[in-house]
């Protein structure tokens, strides 16, 4: 919300700066004409008057230039700050340091009493030859099979697991500042071209200079969007580009921001990137569904032996 307010306040400052720019150009043209008349006038009195007029015109021109520089500087800084607030990079929560013992989660689960009131059997440690690098694997809470910390289900018994959150990567501040600078530079150039310089440029010249403001604007904006999508990829577990963009649109500030974000990202909502392949989920074991663990295999009912 604060970013939208900052952008709204920057817009009138930008318009006032453009008006001061035009006024400074007008005063410069008037002064040039006065100096020409002072040089070409035959009467010494007229030459003196035009020189005096040019002096006062120069004061007005310099005042307009100072006002223009101040207003445009504040407007550009405000617009850049508003964009930075509208597209925040939120850090993912840092995962708690895991225990050095890979079988500790299994022992903790075995130490808790079962739901039916019976004591659970102690969980056996996983064999040393099956143990993987510490921090990359963990035992399944149902069958004790070694699975990755990123797995959402055990490939052996199908017991669901919550992936261990990864440690948040540091935000690339230089890259983020580069994207913001490109976006502000592109939008500022477009504003100057189509307001201050529009009357002095031909249609052909306007078409020729369009890539010089369009490319920085698009590159900077979608660079910020890509940074935000990358920061939220692990926490949201959204794999396709369309899902990530929909998540960005939902978090846009207010209904107006969501509508604008939807219009901007509409062509990219049809992009279907490849979803990473996940191992086939097996049918959950009884030990996982009931919450009881019994060693390396799920407990099943054995048929009674036939008499004789």
CSV table of C-alpha atoms in Angstrom, one decimal:
chain,number,residue,atom,x,y,z
A,1,UNK,CA,0.0,0.0,0.0
A,2,UNK,CA,2.8,2.4,0.8
A,3,UNK,CA,4.4,1.7,-2.6
A,4,UNK,CA,1.2,2.7,-4.4
A,5,UNK,CA,0.9,5.9,-2.3
A,6,UNK,CA,4.5,6.8,-3.1
A,7,UNK,CA,3.9,6.2,-6.8
A,8,UNK,CA,0.7,8.3,-6.7
A,9,UNK,CA,2.6,11.2,-5.0
A,10,UNK,CA,5.4,11.0,-7.5
A,11,UNK,CA,3.2,11.4,-10.5
A,12,UNK,CA,2.2,15.1,-9.9
A,13,UNK,CA,5.8,15.9,-9.1
A,14,UNK,CA,6.8,14.4,-12.4
A,15,UNK,CA,4.2,16.4,-14.3
A,16,UNK,CA,5.3,19.6,-12.5
A,17,UNK,CA,8.9,18.8,-13.4
A,18,UNK,CA,7.9,18.4,-17.1
A,19,UNK,CA,6.0,21.7,-17.0
A,20,UNK,CA,9.1,23.4,-15.5
A,21,UNK,CA,11.2,21.8,-18.3
A,22,UNK,CA,9.0,23.3,-21.0
A,23,UNK,CA,9.0,26.7,-19.3
A,24,UNK,CA,12.8,26.6,-19.2
A,25,UNK,CA,13.0,25.8,-22.9
A,26,UNK,CA,10.5,28.6,-23.7
A,27,UNK,CA,12.6,31.1,-21.7
A,28,UNK,CA,15.7,29.9,-23.5
A,29,UNK,CA,14.0,30.6,-26.8
A,30,UNK,CA,12.8,34.0,-25.8
A,31,UNK,CA,16.3,35.0,-24.5
A,32,UNK,CA,17.9,33.8,-27.8
A,33,UNK,CA,15.5,36.0,-29.7
A,34,UNK,CA,16.2,39.0,-27.4
A,35,UNK,CA,19.9,38.6,-27.9
A,36,UNK,CA,19.5,38.5,-31.7
A,37,UNK,CA,17.4,41.7,-31.6
A,38,UNK,CA,19.9,43.4,-29.4
A,39,UNK,CA,22.6,42.5,-31.9
A,40,UNK,CA,20.7,43.6,-34.9
A,41,UNK,CA,18.9,46.7,-33.6
A,42,UNK,CA,20.1,50.0,-35.2
A,43,UNK,CA,19.0,52.2,-32.3
A,44,UNK,CA,21.4,52.1,-29.3
A,45,UNK,CA,18.5,52.5,-26.9
A,46,UNK,CA,16.7,49.4,-28.4
A,47,UNK,CA,20.0,47.4,-28.1
A,48,UNK,CA,20.2,48.4,-24.4
A,49,UNK,CA,16.6,47.5,-23.7
A,50,UNK,CA,16.8,44.1,-25.4
A,51,UNK,CA,20.0,43.3,-23.5
A,52,UNK,CA,18.3,44.2,-20.2
A,53,UNK,CA,15.3,42.1,-21.2
A,54,UNK,CA,17.6,39.2,-21.9
A,55,UNK,CA,19.2,39.5,-18.5
A,56,UNK,CA,15.8,39.2,-16.7
A,57,UNK,CA,14.9,36.3,-19.0
A,58,UNK,CA,18.1,34.5,-18.1
A,59,UNK,CA,17.1,34.7,-14.4
A,60,UNK,CA,13.7,33.2,-15.1
A,61,UNK,CA,15.3,30.5,-17.2
A,62,UNK,CA,17.8,29.5,-14.5
A,63,UNK,CA,15.0,29.5,-11.9
A,64,UNK,CA,12.9,27.2,-14.1
A,65,UNK,CA,15.9,24.9,-14.6
A,66,UNK,CA,16.5,24.6,-10.9
A,67,UNK,CA,12.8,23.8,-10.3
A,68,UNK,CA,12.9,21.3,-13.1
A,69,UNK,CA,15.9,19.5,-11.7
A,70,UNK,CA,14.6,19.3,-8.2
A,71,UNK,CA,11.1,18.1,-9.2
A,72,UNK,CA,12.3,15.5,-11.6
A,73,UNK,CA,14.9,14.2,-9.1
A,74,UNK,CA,12.3,13.8,-6.3
A,75,UNK,CA,9.8,12.2,-8.8
A,76,UNK,CA,12.3,9.6,-10.0
A,77,UNK,CA,13.4,8.7,-6.5
A,78,UNK,CA,9.8,8.4,-5.4
A,79,UNK,CA,8.9,6.3,-8.3
A,80,UNK,CA,11.9,4.0,-7.8
A,81,UNK,CA,11.0,3.7,-4.1
A,82,UNK,CA,7.4,2.9,-4.9
A,83,UNK,CA,8.4,0.2,-7.3
A,84,UNK,CA,10.8,-1.3,-4.8
A,85,UNK,CA,8.0,-1.4,-2.2
A,86,UNK,CA,5.4,-2.9,-4.6
A,87,UNK,CA,7.8,-5.7,-5.6
A,88,UNK,CA,9.3,-6.8,-2.3
A,89,UNK,CA,11.7,-9.8,-2.0
A,90,UNK,CA,10.6,-11.6,1.0
A,91,UNK,CA,13.1,-14.0,2.6
A,92,UNK,CA,12.1,-17.5,3.1
A,93,UNK,CA,12.1,-18.8,6.7
A,94,UNK,CA,15.4,-20.4,7.7
A,95,UNK,CA,15.2,-24.0,8.5
A,96,UNK,CA,16.1,-25.2,12.0
A,97,UNK,CA,19.4,-27.0,12.1
A,98,UNK,CA,18.9,-30.7,11.8
A,99,UNK,CA,20.3,-33.2,14.3
A,100,UNK,CA,23.6,-34.9,13.4
A,101,UNK,CA,22.0,-38.3,14.1
A,102,UNK,CA,20.0,-39.3,11.0
A,103,UNK,CA,17.9,-41.8,13.0
A,104,UNK,CA,16.9,-39.2,15.7
A,105,UNK,CA,13.5,-38.4,14.1
A,106,UNK,CA,12.6,-42.1,14.1
A,107,UNK,CA,13.6,-42.5,17.7
A,108,UNK,CA,11.5,-39.5,18.7
A,109,UNK,CA,8.5,-41.0,16.9
A,110,UNK,CA,9.0,-44.3,18.5
A,111,UNK,CA,9.3,-42.8,22.0
A,112,UNK,CA,5.8,-41.3,21.8
A,113,UNK,CA,3.0,-43.7,22.9
A,114,UNK,CA,0.7,-45.1,20.2
A,115,UNK,CA,-2.9,-43.9,19.8
A,116,UNK,CA,-4.3,-47.2,21.2
A,117,UNK,CA,-2.3,-46.8,24.4
A,118,UNK,CA,0.2,-49.6,23.7
A,119,UNK,CA,3.9,-48.9,23.8
A,120,UNK,CA,5.6,-48.8,20.4
A,121,UNK,CA,8.6,-51.0,19.6
A,122,UNK,CA,11.9,-49.3,19.6
A,123,UNK,CA,13.0,-48.3,16.1
A,124,UNK,CA,16.2,-49.9,14.9
A,125,UNK,CA,18.9,-47.7,13.5
A,126,UNK,CA,19.4,-47.7,9.7
A,127,UNK,CA,22.4,-49.7,8.5
A,128,UNK,CA,25.6,-47.7,8.1
A,129,UNK,CA,25.9,-48.7,4.4
A,130,UNK,CA,22.4,-47.1,3.7
A,131,UNK,CA,23.2,-43.8,5.4
A,132,UNK,CA,23.6,-41.0,3.0
A,133,UNK,CA,25.3,-37.6,3.5
A,134,UNK,CA,24.1,-35.9,6.7
A,135,UNK,CA,21.4,-33.3,6.1
A,136,UNK,CA,20.4,-34.8,2.7
A,137,UNK,CA,18.5,-37.9,3.8
A,138,UNK,CA,16.2,-38.9,6.6
A,139,UNK,CA,14.4,-42.1,7.6
A,140,UNK,CA,10.8,-42.6,6.7
A,141,UNK,CA,8.7,-42.5,9.9
A,142,UNK,CA,6.7,-45.6,8.8
A,143,UNK,CA,9.2,-48.0,7.2
A,144,UNK,CA,12.6,-46.3,8.1
A,145,UNK,CA,13.6,-46.3,4.5
A,146,UNK,CA,16.2,-43.6,3.7
A,147,UNK,CA,14.5,-40.8,1.7
A,148,UNK,CA,15.5,-37.4,0.6
A,149,UNK,CA,14.7,-34.4,2.8
A,150,UNK,CA,12.9,-32.9,-0.2
A,151,UNK,CA,10.7,-35.9,-0.8
A,152,UNK,CA,6.9,-35.4,-0.2
A,153,UNK,CA,6.3,-39.1,0.0
A,154,UNK,CA,8.2,-42.2,0.7
A,155,UNK,CA,8.8,-44.1,-2.6
A,156,UNK,CA,8.7,-47.5,-0.8
A,157,UNK,CA,5.6,-47.2,1.4
A,158,UNK,CA,4.0,-44.0,0.2
A,159,UNK,CA,3.9,-42.4,3.6
A,160,UNK,CA,3.6,-38.6,3.1
A,161,UNK,CA,6.2,-36.3,4.5
A,162,UNK,CA,6.7,-32.6,4.8
A,163,UNK,CA,9.8,-31.4,2.9
A,164,UNK,CA,12.4,-29.8,5.0
A,165,UNK,CA,12.5,-26.1,4.2
A,166,UNK,CA,15.8,-24.9,2.6
A,167,UNK,CA,17.8,-22.1,4.0
A,168,UNK,CA,16.9,-18.8,2.2
A,169,UNK,CA,19.4,-17.6,-0.3
A,170,UNK,CA,20.7,-14.1,0.2
A,171,UNK,CA,19.0,-11.4,-1.9
A,172,UNK,CA,21.1,-10.2,-4.8
A,173,UNK,CA,20.9,-6.5,-4.0
A,174,UNK,CA,23.1,-5.3,-6.9
A,175,UNK,CA,20.9,-7.2,-9.4
A,176,UNK,CA,17.8,-5.8,-7.8
A,177,UNK,CA,19.1,-2.3,-8.0
A,178,UNK,CA,20.0,-2.8,-11.6
A,179,UNK,CA,16.5,-3.9,-12.5
A,180,UNK,CA,15.0,-0.9,-10.7
A,181,UNK,CA,17.4,1.5,-12.4
A,182,UNK,CA,16.5,0.0,-15.8
A,183,UNK,CA,12.8,0.3,-15.1
A,184,UNK,CA,13.0,3.9,-13.9
A,185,UNK,CA,15.3,4.9,-16.8
A,186,UNK,CA,13.0,3.3,-19.4
A,187,UNK,CA,9.7,4.9,-18.0
A,188,UNK,CA,11.4,8.2,-17.4
A,189,UNK,CA,12.7,8.3,-21.0
A,190,UNK,CA,9.3,7.4,-22.4
A,191,UNK,CA,7.7,10.2,-20.3
A,192,UNK,CA,10.2,12.8,-21.6
A,193,UNK,CA,10.0,11.7,-25.2
A,194,UNK,CA,6.2,11.7,-25.4
A,195,UNK,CA,5.7,14.9,-23.4
A,196,UNK,CA,8.7,17.3,-23.7
A,197,UNK,CA,10.2,16.2,-27.0
A,198,UNK,CA,7.0,15.0,-28.8
A,199,UNK,CA,6.4,18.1,-30.8
A,200,UNK,CA,10.0,18.4,-32.0
A,201,UNK,CA,10.4,14.7,-33.1
A,202,UNK,CA,9.0,13.3,-36.3
A,203,UNK,CA,6.9,10.2,-36.5
A,204,UNK,CA,9.8,8.3,-38.0
A,205,UNK,CA,12.1,9.4,-35.2
A,206,UNK,CA,9.6,8.4,-32.5
A,207,UNK,CA,9.5,4.9,-33.9
A,208,UNK,CA,13.3,4.7,-34.1
A,209,UNK,CA,13.8,5.7,-30.5
A,210,UNK,CA,11.0,3.5,-29.1
A,211,UNK,CA,13.3,0.5,-28.4
A,212,UNK,CA,15.6,2.6,-26.3
A,213,UNK,CA,12.9,3.1,-23.7
A,214,UNK,CA,10.8,0.0,-24.2
A,215,UNK,CA,13.6,-2.6,-23.8
A,216,UNK,CA,14.9,-1.2,-20.4
A,217,UNK,CA,11.4,-1.0,-19.1
A,218,UNK,CA,10.4,-4.5,-20.0
A,219,UNK,CA,13.8,-6.0,-19.0
A,220,UNK,CA,13.8,-4.2,-15.6
A,221,UNK,CA,10.2,-5.0,-14.7
A,222,UNK,CA,10.3,-8.7,-15.6
A,223,UNK,CA,13.7,-9.0,-13.9
A,224,UNK,CA,12.0,-7.9,-10.7
A,225,UNK,CA,9.1,-10.3,-11.3
A,226,UNK,CA,11.6,-13.2,-11.9
A,227,UNK,CA,13.4,-12.4,-8.6
A,228,UNK,CA,10.2,-12.5,-6.7
A,229,UNK,CA,9.1,-15.8,-8.4
A,230,UNK,CA,12.5,-17.4,-7.5
A,231,UNK,CA,12.3,-16.2,-3.9
A,232,UNK,CA,8.8,-17.9,-3.5
A,233,UNK,CA,9.5,-21.0,-5.5
A,234,UNK,CA,10.5,-23.1,-2.5
A,235,UNK,CA,7.9,-21.9,-0.1
A,236,UNK,CA,4.9,-22.1,-2.4
A,237,UNK,CA,6.0,-25.3,-4.3
A,238,UNK,CA,4.5,-23.8,-7.5
A,239,UNK,CA,6.4,-25.3,-10.5
A,240,UNK,CA,4.9,-23.7,-13.6
A,241,UNK,CA,5.3,-20.2,-14.8
A,242,UNK,CA,1.6,-19.6,-14.9
A,243,UNK,CA,1.2,-20.7,-11.2
A,244,UNK,CA,4.0,-18.5,-10.1
A,245,UNK,CA,2.6,-15.5,-11.9
A,246,UNK,CA,-0.9,-16.1,-10.6
A,247,UNK,CA,0.6,-16.1,-7.1
A,248,UNK,CA,2.3,-12.7,-7.8
A,249,UNK,CA,-1.0,-11.3,-9.2
A,250,UNK,CA,-2.9,-12.4,-6.0
A,251,UNK,CA,-0.4,-10.5,-3.8
A,252,UNK,CA,-0.6,-7.3,-5.8
A,253,UNK,CA,-1.8,-4.4,-3.7
A,254,UNK,CA,-5.6,-4.0,-3.8
A,255,UNK,CA,-8.1,-4.7,-6.5
A,256,UNK,CA,-6.7,-2.1,-8.9
A,257,UNK,CA,-3.2,-3.5,-8.5
A,258,UNK,CA,-4.4,-7.0,-9.2
A,259,UNK,CA,-6.2,-5.9,-12.4
A,260,UNK,CA,-3.2,-4.0,-13.7
A,261,UNK,CA,-0.9,-7.0,-12.8
A,262,UNK,CA,-3.3,-9.4,-14.6
A,263,UNK,CA,-3.3,-7.2,-17.8
A,264,UNK,CA,0.5,-7.0,-17.8
A,265,UNK,CA,1.1,-10.7,-17.2
A,266,UNK,CA,-1.8,-12.0,-19.3
A,267,UNK,CA,0.3,-13.3,-22.2
A,268,UNK,CA,2.6,-15.3,-19.8
A,269,UNK,CA,-0.2,-17.0,-18.0
A,270,UNK,CA,-0.4,-19.5,-20.9
A,271,UNK,CA,3.2,-20.6,-20.5
A,272,UNK,CA,3.5,-24.2,-19.2
A,273,UNK,CA,6.9,-24.9,-18.1
A,274,UNK,CA,7.9,-28.5,-17.4
A,275,UNK,CA,7.0,-29.7,-13.9
A,276,UNK,CA,9.8,-31.7,-12.3
A,277,UNK,CA,9.2,-35.4,-12.3
A,278,UNK,CA,8.3,-36.8,-8.9
A,279,UNK,CA,8.7,-40.5,-7.9
A,280,UNK,CA,5.5,-42.5,-8.2
A,281,UNK,CA,3.6,-42.6,-5.0
A,282,UNK,CA,2.9,-46.0,-3.6
A,283,UNK,CA,0.0,-46.9,-1.5
A,284,UNK,CA,0.5,-45.7,2.1
A,285,UNK,CA,1.4,-48.4,4.5
A,286,UNK,CA,-0.8,-49.2,7.5
A,287,UNK,CA,2.0,-48.0,9.8
A,288,UNK,CA,1.8,-44.5,8.3
A,289,UNK,CA,-1.9,-44.3,8.2
A,290,UNK,CA,-2.4,-45.3,11.8
A,291,UNK,CA,0.7,-43.5,13.2
A,292,UNK,CA,2.4,-46.7,14.5
A,293,UNK,CA,5.9,-47.7,13.4
A,294,UNK,CA,7.2,-51.3,13.7
A,295,UNK,CA,10.7,-51.4,12.5
A,296,UNK,CA,11.5,-51.6,8.8
A,297,UNK,CA,8.2,-53.1,7.6
A,298,UNK,CA,4.5,-52.2,8.1
A,299,UNK,CA,2.5,-54.3,10.5
A,300,UNK,CA,-0.1,-56.5,8.7
A,301,UNK,CA,-2.4,-59.1,10.0
A,302,UNK,CA,-1.2,-62.7,9.6
A,303,UNK,CA,-3.7,-65.5,8.7
A,304,UNK,CA,-4.3,-68.0,11.5
A,305,UNK,CA,-2.6,-71.4,10.9
A,306,UNK,CA,-5.0,-74.2,9.9
A,307,UNK,CA,-5.5,-77.0,12.4
A,308,UNK,CA,-3.4,-80.1,12.0
